[in-house]
Short mmCIF file of C-alpha atoms in Angstrom, two decimals:
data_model
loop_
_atom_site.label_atom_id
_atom_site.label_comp_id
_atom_site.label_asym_id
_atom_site.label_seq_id
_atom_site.Cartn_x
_atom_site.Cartn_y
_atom_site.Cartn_z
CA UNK A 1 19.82 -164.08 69.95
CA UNK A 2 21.25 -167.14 68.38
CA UNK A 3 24.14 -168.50 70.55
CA UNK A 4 27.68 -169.07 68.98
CA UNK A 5 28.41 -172.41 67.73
CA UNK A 6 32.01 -174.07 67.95
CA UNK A 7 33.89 -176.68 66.57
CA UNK A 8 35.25 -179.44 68.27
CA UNK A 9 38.21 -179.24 70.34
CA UNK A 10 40.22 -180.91 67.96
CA UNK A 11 39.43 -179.10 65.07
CA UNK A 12 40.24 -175.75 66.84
CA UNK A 13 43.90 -177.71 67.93
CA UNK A 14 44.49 -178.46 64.65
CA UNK A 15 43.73 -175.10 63.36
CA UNK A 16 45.99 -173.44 66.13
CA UNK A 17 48.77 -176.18 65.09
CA UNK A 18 48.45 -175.23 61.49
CA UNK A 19 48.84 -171.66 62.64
CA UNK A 20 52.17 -172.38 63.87
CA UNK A 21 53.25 -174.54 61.22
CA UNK A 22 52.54 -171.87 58.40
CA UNK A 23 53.81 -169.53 60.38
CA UNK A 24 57.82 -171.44 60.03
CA UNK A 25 57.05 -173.99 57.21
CA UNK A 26 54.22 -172.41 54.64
CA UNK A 27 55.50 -174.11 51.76
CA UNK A 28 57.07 -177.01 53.11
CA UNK A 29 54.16 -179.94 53.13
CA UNK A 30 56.55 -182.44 55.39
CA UNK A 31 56.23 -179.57 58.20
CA UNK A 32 52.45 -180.62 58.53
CA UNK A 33 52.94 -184.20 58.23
CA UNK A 34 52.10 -185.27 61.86
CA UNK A 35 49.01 -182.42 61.89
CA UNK A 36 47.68 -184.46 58.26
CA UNK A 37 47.85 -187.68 60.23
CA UNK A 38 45.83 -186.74 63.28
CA UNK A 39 43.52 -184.73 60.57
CA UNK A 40 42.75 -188.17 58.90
CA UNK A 41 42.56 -190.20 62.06
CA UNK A 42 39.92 -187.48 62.99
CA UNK A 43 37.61 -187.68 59.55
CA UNK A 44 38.42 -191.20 58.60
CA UNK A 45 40.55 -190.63 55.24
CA UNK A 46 42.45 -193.09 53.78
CA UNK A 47 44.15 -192.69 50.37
CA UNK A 48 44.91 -195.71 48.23
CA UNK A 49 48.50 -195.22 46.99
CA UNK A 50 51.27 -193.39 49.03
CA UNK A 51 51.53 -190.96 45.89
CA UNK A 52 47.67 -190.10 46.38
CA UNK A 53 48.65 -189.40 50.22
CA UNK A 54 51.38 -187.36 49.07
CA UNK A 55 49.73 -185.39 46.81
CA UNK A 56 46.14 -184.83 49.26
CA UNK A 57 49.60 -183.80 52.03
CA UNK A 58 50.69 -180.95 50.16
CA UNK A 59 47.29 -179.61 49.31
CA UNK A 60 46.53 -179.68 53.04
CA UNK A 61 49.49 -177.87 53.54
CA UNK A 62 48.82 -174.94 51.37
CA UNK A 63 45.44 -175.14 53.15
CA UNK A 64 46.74 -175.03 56.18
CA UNK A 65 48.56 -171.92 55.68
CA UNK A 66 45.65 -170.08 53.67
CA UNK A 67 43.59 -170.98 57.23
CA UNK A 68 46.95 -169.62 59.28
CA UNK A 69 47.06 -165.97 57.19
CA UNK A 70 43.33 -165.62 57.09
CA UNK A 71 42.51 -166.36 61.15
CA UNK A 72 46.09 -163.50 61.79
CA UNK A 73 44.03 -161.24 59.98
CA UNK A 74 41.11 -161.97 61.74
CA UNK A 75 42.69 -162.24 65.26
CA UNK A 76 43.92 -158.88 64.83
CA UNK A 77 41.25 -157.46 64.33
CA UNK A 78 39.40 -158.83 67.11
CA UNK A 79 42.21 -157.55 69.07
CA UNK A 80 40.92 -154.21 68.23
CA UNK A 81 39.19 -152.66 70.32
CA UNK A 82 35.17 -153.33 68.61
CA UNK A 83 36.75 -154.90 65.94
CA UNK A 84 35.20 -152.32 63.21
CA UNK A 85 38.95 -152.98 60.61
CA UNK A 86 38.41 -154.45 57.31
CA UNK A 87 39.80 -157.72 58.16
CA UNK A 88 37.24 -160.74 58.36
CA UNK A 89 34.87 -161.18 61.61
CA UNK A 90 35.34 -165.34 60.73
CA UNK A 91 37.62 -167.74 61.43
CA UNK A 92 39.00 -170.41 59.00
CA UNK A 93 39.85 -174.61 60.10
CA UNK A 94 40.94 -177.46 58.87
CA UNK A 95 37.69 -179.36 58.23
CA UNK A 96 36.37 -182.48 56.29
CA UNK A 97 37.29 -180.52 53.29
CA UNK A 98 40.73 -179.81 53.84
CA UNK A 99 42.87 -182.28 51.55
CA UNK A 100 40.27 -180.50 49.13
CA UNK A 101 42.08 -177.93 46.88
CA UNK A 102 39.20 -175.10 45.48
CA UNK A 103 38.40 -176.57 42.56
CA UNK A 104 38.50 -179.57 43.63
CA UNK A 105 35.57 -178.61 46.36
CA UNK A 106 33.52 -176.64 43.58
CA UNK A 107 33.14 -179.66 41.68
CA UNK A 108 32.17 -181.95 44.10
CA UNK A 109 29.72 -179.38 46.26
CA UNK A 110 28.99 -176.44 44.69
CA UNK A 111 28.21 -175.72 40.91
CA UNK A 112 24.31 -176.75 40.27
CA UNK A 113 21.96 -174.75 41.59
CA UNK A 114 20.74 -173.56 37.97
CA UNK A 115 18.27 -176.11 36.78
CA UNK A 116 20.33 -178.28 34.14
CA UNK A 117 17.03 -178.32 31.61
CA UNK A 118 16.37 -175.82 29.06
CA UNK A 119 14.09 -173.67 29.69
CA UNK A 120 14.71 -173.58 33.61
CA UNK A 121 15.12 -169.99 35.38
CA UNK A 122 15.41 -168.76 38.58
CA UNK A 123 12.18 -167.20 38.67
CA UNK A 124 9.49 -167.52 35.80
CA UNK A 125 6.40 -164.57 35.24
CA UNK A 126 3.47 -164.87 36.63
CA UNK A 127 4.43 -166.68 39.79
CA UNK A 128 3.40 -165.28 43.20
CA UNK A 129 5.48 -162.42 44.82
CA UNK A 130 6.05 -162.03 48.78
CA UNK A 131 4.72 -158.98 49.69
CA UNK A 132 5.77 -158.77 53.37
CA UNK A 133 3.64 -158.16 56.20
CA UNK A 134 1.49 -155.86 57.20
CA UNK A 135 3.63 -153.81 59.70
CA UNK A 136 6.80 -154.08 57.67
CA UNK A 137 10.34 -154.47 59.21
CA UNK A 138 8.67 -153.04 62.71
CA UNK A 139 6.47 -156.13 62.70
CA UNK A 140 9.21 -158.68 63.04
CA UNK A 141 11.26 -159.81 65.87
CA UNK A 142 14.84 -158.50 66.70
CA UNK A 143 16.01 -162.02 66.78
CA UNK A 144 14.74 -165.39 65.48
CA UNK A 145 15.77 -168.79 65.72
CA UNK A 146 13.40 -171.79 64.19
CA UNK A 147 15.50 -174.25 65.88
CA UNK A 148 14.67 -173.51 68.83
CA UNK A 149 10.70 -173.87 67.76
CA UNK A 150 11.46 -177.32 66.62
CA UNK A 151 11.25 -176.70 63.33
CA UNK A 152 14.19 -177.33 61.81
CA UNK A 153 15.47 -181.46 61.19
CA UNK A 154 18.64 -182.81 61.52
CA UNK A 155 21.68 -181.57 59.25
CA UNK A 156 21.87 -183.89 56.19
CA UNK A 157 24.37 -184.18 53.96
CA UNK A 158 24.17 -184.30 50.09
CA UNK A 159 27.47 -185.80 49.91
CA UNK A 160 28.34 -185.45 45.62
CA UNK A 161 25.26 -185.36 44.56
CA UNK A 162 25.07 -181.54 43.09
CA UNK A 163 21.00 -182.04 44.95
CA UNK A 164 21.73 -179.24 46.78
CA UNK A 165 18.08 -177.75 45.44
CA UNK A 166 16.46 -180.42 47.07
CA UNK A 167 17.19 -180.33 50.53
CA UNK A 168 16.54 -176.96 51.14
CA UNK A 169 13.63 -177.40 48.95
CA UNK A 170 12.91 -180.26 52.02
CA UNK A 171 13.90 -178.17 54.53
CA UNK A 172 11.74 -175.40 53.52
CA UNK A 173 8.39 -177.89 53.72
CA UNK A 174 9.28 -179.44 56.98
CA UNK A 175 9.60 -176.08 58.84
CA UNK A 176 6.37 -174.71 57.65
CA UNK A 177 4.34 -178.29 58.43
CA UNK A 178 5.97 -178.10 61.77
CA UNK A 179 4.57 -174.40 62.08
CA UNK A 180 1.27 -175.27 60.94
CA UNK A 181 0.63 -179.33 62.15
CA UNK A 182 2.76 -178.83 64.76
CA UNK A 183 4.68 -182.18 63.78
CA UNK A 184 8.25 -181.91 62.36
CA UNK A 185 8.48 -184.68 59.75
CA UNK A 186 11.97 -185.17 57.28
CA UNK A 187 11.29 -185.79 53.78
CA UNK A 188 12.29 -187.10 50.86
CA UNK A 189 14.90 -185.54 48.91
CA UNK A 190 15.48 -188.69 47.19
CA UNK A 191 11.97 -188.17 45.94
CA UNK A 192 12.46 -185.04 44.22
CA UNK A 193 15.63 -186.33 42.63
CA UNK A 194 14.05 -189.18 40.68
CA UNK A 195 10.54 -187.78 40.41
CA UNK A 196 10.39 -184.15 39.65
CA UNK A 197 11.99 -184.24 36.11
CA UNK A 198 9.91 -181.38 34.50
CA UNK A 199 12.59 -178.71 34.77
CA UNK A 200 15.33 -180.28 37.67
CA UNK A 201 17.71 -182.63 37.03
CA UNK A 202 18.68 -184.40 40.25
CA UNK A 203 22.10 -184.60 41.03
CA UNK A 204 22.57 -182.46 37.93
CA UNK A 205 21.13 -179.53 39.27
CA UNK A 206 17.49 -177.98 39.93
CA UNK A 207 15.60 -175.24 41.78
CA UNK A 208 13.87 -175.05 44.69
CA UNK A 209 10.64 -173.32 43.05
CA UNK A 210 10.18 -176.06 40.61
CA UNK A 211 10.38 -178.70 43.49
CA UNK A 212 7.65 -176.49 45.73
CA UNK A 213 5.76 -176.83 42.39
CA UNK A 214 6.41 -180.77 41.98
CA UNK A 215 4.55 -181.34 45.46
CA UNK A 216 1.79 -178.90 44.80
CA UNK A 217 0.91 -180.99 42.00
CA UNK A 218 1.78 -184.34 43.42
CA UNK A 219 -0.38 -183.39 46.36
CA UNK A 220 2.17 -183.80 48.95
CA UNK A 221 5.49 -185.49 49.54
CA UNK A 222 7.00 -188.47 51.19
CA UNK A 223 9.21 -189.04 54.29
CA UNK A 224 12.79 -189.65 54.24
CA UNK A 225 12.24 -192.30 55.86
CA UNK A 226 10.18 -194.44 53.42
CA UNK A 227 12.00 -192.78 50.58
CA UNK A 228 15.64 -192.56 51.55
CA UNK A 229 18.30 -190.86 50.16
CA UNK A 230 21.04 -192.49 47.76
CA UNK A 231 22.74 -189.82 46.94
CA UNK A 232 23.08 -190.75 43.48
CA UNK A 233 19.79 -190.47 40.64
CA UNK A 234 17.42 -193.05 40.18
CA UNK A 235 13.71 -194.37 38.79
CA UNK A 236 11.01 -192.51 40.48
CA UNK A 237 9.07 -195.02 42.55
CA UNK A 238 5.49 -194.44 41.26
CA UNK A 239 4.35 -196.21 44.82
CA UNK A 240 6.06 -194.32 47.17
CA UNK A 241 4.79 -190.95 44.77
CA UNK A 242 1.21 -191.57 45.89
CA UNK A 243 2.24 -191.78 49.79
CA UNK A 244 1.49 -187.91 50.65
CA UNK A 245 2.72 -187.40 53.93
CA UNK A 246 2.96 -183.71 53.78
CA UNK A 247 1.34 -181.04 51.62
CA UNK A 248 1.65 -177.38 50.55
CA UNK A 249 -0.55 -175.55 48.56
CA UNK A 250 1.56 -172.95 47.29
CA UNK A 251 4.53 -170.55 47.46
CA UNK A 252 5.50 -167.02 46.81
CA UNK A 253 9.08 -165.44 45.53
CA UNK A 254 10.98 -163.19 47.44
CA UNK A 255 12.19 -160.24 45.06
CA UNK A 256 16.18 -160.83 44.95
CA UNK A 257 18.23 -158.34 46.81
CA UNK A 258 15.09 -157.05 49.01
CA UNK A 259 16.43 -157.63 52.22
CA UNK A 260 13.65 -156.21 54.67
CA UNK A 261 11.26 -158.33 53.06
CA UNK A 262 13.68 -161.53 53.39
CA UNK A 263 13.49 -160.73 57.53
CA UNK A 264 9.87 -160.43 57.15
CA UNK A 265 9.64 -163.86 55.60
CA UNK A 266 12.39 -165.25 57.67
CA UNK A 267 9.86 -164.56 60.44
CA UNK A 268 7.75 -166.37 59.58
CA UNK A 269 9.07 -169.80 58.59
CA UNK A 270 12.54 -170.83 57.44
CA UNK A 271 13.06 -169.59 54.09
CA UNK A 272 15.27 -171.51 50.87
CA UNK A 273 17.81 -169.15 48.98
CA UNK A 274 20.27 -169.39 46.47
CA UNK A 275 23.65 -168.23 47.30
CA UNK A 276 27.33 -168.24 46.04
CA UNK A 277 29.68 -170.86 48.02
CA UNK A 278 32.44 -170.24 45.66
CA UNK A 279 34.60 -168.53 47.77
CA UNK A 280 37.61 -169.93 49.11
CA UNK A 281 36.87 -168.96 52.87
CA UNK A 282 33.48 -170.59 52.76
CA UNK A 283 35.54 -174.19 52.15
CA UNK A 284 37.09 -173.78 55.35
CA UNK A 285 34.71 -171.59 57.10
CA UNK A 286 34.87 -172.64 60.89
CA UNK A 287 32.83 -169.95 63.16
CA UNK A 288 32.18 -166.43 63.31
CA UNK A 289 29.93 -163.85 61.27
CA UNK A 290 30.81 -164.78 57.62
CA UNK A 291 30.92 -161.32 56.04
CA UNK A 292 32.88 -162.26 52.70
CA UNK A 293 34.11 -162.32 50.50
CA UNK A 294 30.49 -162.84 48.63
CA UNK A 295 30.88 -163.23 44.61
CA UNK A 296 27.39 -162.75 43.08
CA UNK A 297 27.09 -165.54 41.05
CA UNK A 298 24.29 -168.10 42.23
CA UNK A 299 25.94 -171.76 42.84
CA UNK A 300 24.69 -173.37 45.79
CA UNK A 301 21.01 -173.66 47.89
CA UNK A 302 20.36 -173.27 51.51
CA UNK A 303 18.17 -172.56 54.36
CA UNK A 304 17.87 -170.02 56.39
CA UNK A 305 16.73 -170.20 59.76
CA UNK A 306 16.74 -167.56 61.72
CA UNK A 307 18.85 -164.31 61.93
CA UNK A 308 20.00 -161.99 64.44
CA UNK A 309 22.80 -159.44 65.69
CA UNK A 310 26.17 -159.50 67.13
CA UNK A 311 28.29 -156.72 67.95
CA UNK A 312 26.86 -154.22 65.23
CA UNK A 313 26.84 -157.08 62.49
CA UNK A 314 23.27 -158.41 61.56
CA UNK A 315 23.34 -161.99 60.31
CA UNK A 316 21.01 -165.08 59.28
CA UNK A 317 21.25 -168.25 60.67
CA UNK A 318 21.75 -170.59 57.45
CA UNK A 319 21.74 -174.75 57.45
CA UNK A 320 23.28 -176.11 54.98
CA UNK A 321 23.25 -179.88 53.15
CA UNK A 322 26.70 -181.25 53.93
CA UNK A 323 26.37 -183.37 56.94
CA UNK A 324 27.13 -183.36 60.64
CA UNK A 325 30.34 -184.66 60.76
CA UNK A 326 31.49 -181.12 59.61
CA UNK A 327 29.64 -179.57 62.01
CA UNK A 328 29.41 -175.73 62.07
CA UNK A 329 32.18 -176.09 59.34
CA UNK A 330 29.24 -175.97 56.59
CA UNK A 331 26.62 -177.67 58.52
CA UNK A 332 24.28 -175.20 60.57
CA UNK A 333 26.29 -172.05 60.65
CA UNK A 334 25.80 -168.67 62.49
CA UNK A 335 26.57 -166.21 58.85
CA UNK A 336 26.52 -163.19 57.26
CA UNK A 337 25.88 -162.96 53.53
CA UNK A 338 25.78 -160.11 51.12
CA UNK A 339 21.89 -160.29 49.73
CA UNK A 340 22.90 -161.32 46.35
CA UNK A 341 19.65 -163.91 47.18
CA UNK A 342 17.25 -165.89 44.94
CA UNK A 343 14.58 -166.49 47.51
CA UNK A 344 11.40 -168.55 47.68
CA UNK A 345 8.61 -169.37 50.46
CA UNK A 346 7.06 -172.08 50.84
CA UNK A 347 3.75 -172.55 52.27
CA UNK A 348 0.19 -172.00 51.62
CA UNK A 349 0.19 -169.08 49.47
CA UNK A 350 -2.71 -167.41 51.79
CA UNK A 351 -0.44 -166.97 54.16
CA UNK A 352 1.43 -164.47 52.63
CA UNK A 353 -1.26 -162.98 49.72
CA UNK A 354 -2.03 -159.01 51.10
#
């Protein structure tokens, strides 16, 4: 079983001093002034006007004391005996994206999955369907974990670029070349943004089928390293197009909301899905089994990388695009999601044709 993952030590302090805070101040943004300071110190923000830093201090407050009511609900009902209440099985903290009010973090991470071209759907007829294997559900492991196979790469981070398609597009191809080569290689998501144009839009949005379908045709992709990331579009550089460091020949679709086939795949090689980020708990998620609350709309692209169980709750393993500074925040996160799923494989399609 995946082990639990925790945040710093001073993200935890400042989540147990915003506890306290709320708990005799809620509404009162000067009662969290010395907590916002250390909070900066810790993740490097700097505003340019003190009317800016006033105004970033009182949405930090009311952040602060969303994180203090939602971790009381979840504290008590860890304090249950087996848990098993209604309240969350997560806790909340007050991470990069704290002086971040909702909106404010759905415009700047979430938002673009959808391809931004007409035309562009989540899944078109006639492509290849996942099928599962041979023994079903019994076939598969109880637990999985393709970090600890080596074939997962660093956390990245997408920073506003609404790419979010791309890198677990990216993240999809290095896991499977690392299963087959035996070589884990990071690739260019920088690439994709400024080449594959068909259907995806770069940082305007895109889908992770159309990008498997980009480097079928281009006969491979490039590294990361010769074709960095800008985080911003750009002219596709017909050179580095031709360097074909990695290949696929295919991929297949897993049918949305078909959750034994999912594990099946997940077994196999980390998988790319769609999910929804749009809820407000997922901003601040800090650790724990994220079990909701899970609106069904698609906005955001991951990985998934394993899965597992932990006290009665089943859960994937999911790495996400928004760097490592954040940490298990929204970085590489132990979570539970509803299956509300737009799935793909990547991979040579033989692998999984029955």
């Amino acid at each position: 079983m995946p082990s639990a993952l925790y945040l710093p030590m001073l993200l935890l302090a400042a989540s147990a001093a915003a506890g306290a805070a709320a708990a005799t101040a809620a509404g009162d943004p000067s009662a969290h002034e010395a907590l916002f300071d250390a909070w900066c110190a810790e993740h490097g923000k700097a505003y340019a006007t003190p009317e800016e830093s006033a105004a970033r201090l009182a949405v930090f407050a009311d952040n602060a004391a969303f994180v203090a009511a939602h971790n009381a609900r979840a504290n008590a009902n860890n304090a249950v005996a087996g848990g098993g209440g209604s309240a969350p099985s997560y806790t909340l903290a007050l991470n990069a994206f704290a002086d971040l009010t909702h909106d404010e973090f759905r415009a700047a991470r979430l938002g673009r999955l959808a391809a931004g071209r007409a035309g562009a759907t989540l899944r078109r007829a006639g492509e290849s369907v996942y099928g599962g294997l041979g023994g079903g559900v019994a076939a598969v492991p109880d637990a999985v974990d393709w970090r600890k196979s080596g074939a997962v790469t660093k956390v990245k981070d997408q920073g506003s670029c609404g790419a979010c398609w791309s890198f677990s597009a990216t993240g999809a191809i290095e896991g499977i070349n690392k299963i087959k080569t035996g070589s884990l290689v990071s690739l260019s998501e920088q690439e994709l943004i400024d080449c594959d144009r068909s259907y995806n839009s770069g940082c305007g949005g895109g889908l992770m089928d159309y990008a498997f379908k980009f480097v079928v045709k281009n006969g491979g992709i490039d590294t990361e390293e010769d074709y960095p990331y800008r985080e911003a579009d750009g002219t596709c550089n017909k050179n580095k197009l031709k360097r074909r460091v990695v290949t696929i020949d295919g991929y297949s679709d897993v049918p949305s909301n078909k959750e034994d086939l999912l594990l099946q795949a997940v077994a196999q090689q980390p998988v790319s899905v769609g999910i929804c980020g749009s809820a407000r708990a997922f901003q601040l998620y800090s650790q724990g089994i994220f079990d909701g609350p899970c609106p069904t709309s698609l906005d955001h692209a991951v990985l998934i990388v394993g899965y597992g169980s932990k006290g009665g709750k089943d859960y994937w393993i999911v790495k996400n695009s928004w760097g490592e500074r954040i940490t298990v925040t929204a970085a590489l996160m132990t979570i539970l999601f509803a299956i509300q799923f737009a799935p793909s494989v990547s991979g040579p399609m033989a692998t999984f044709l029955v």
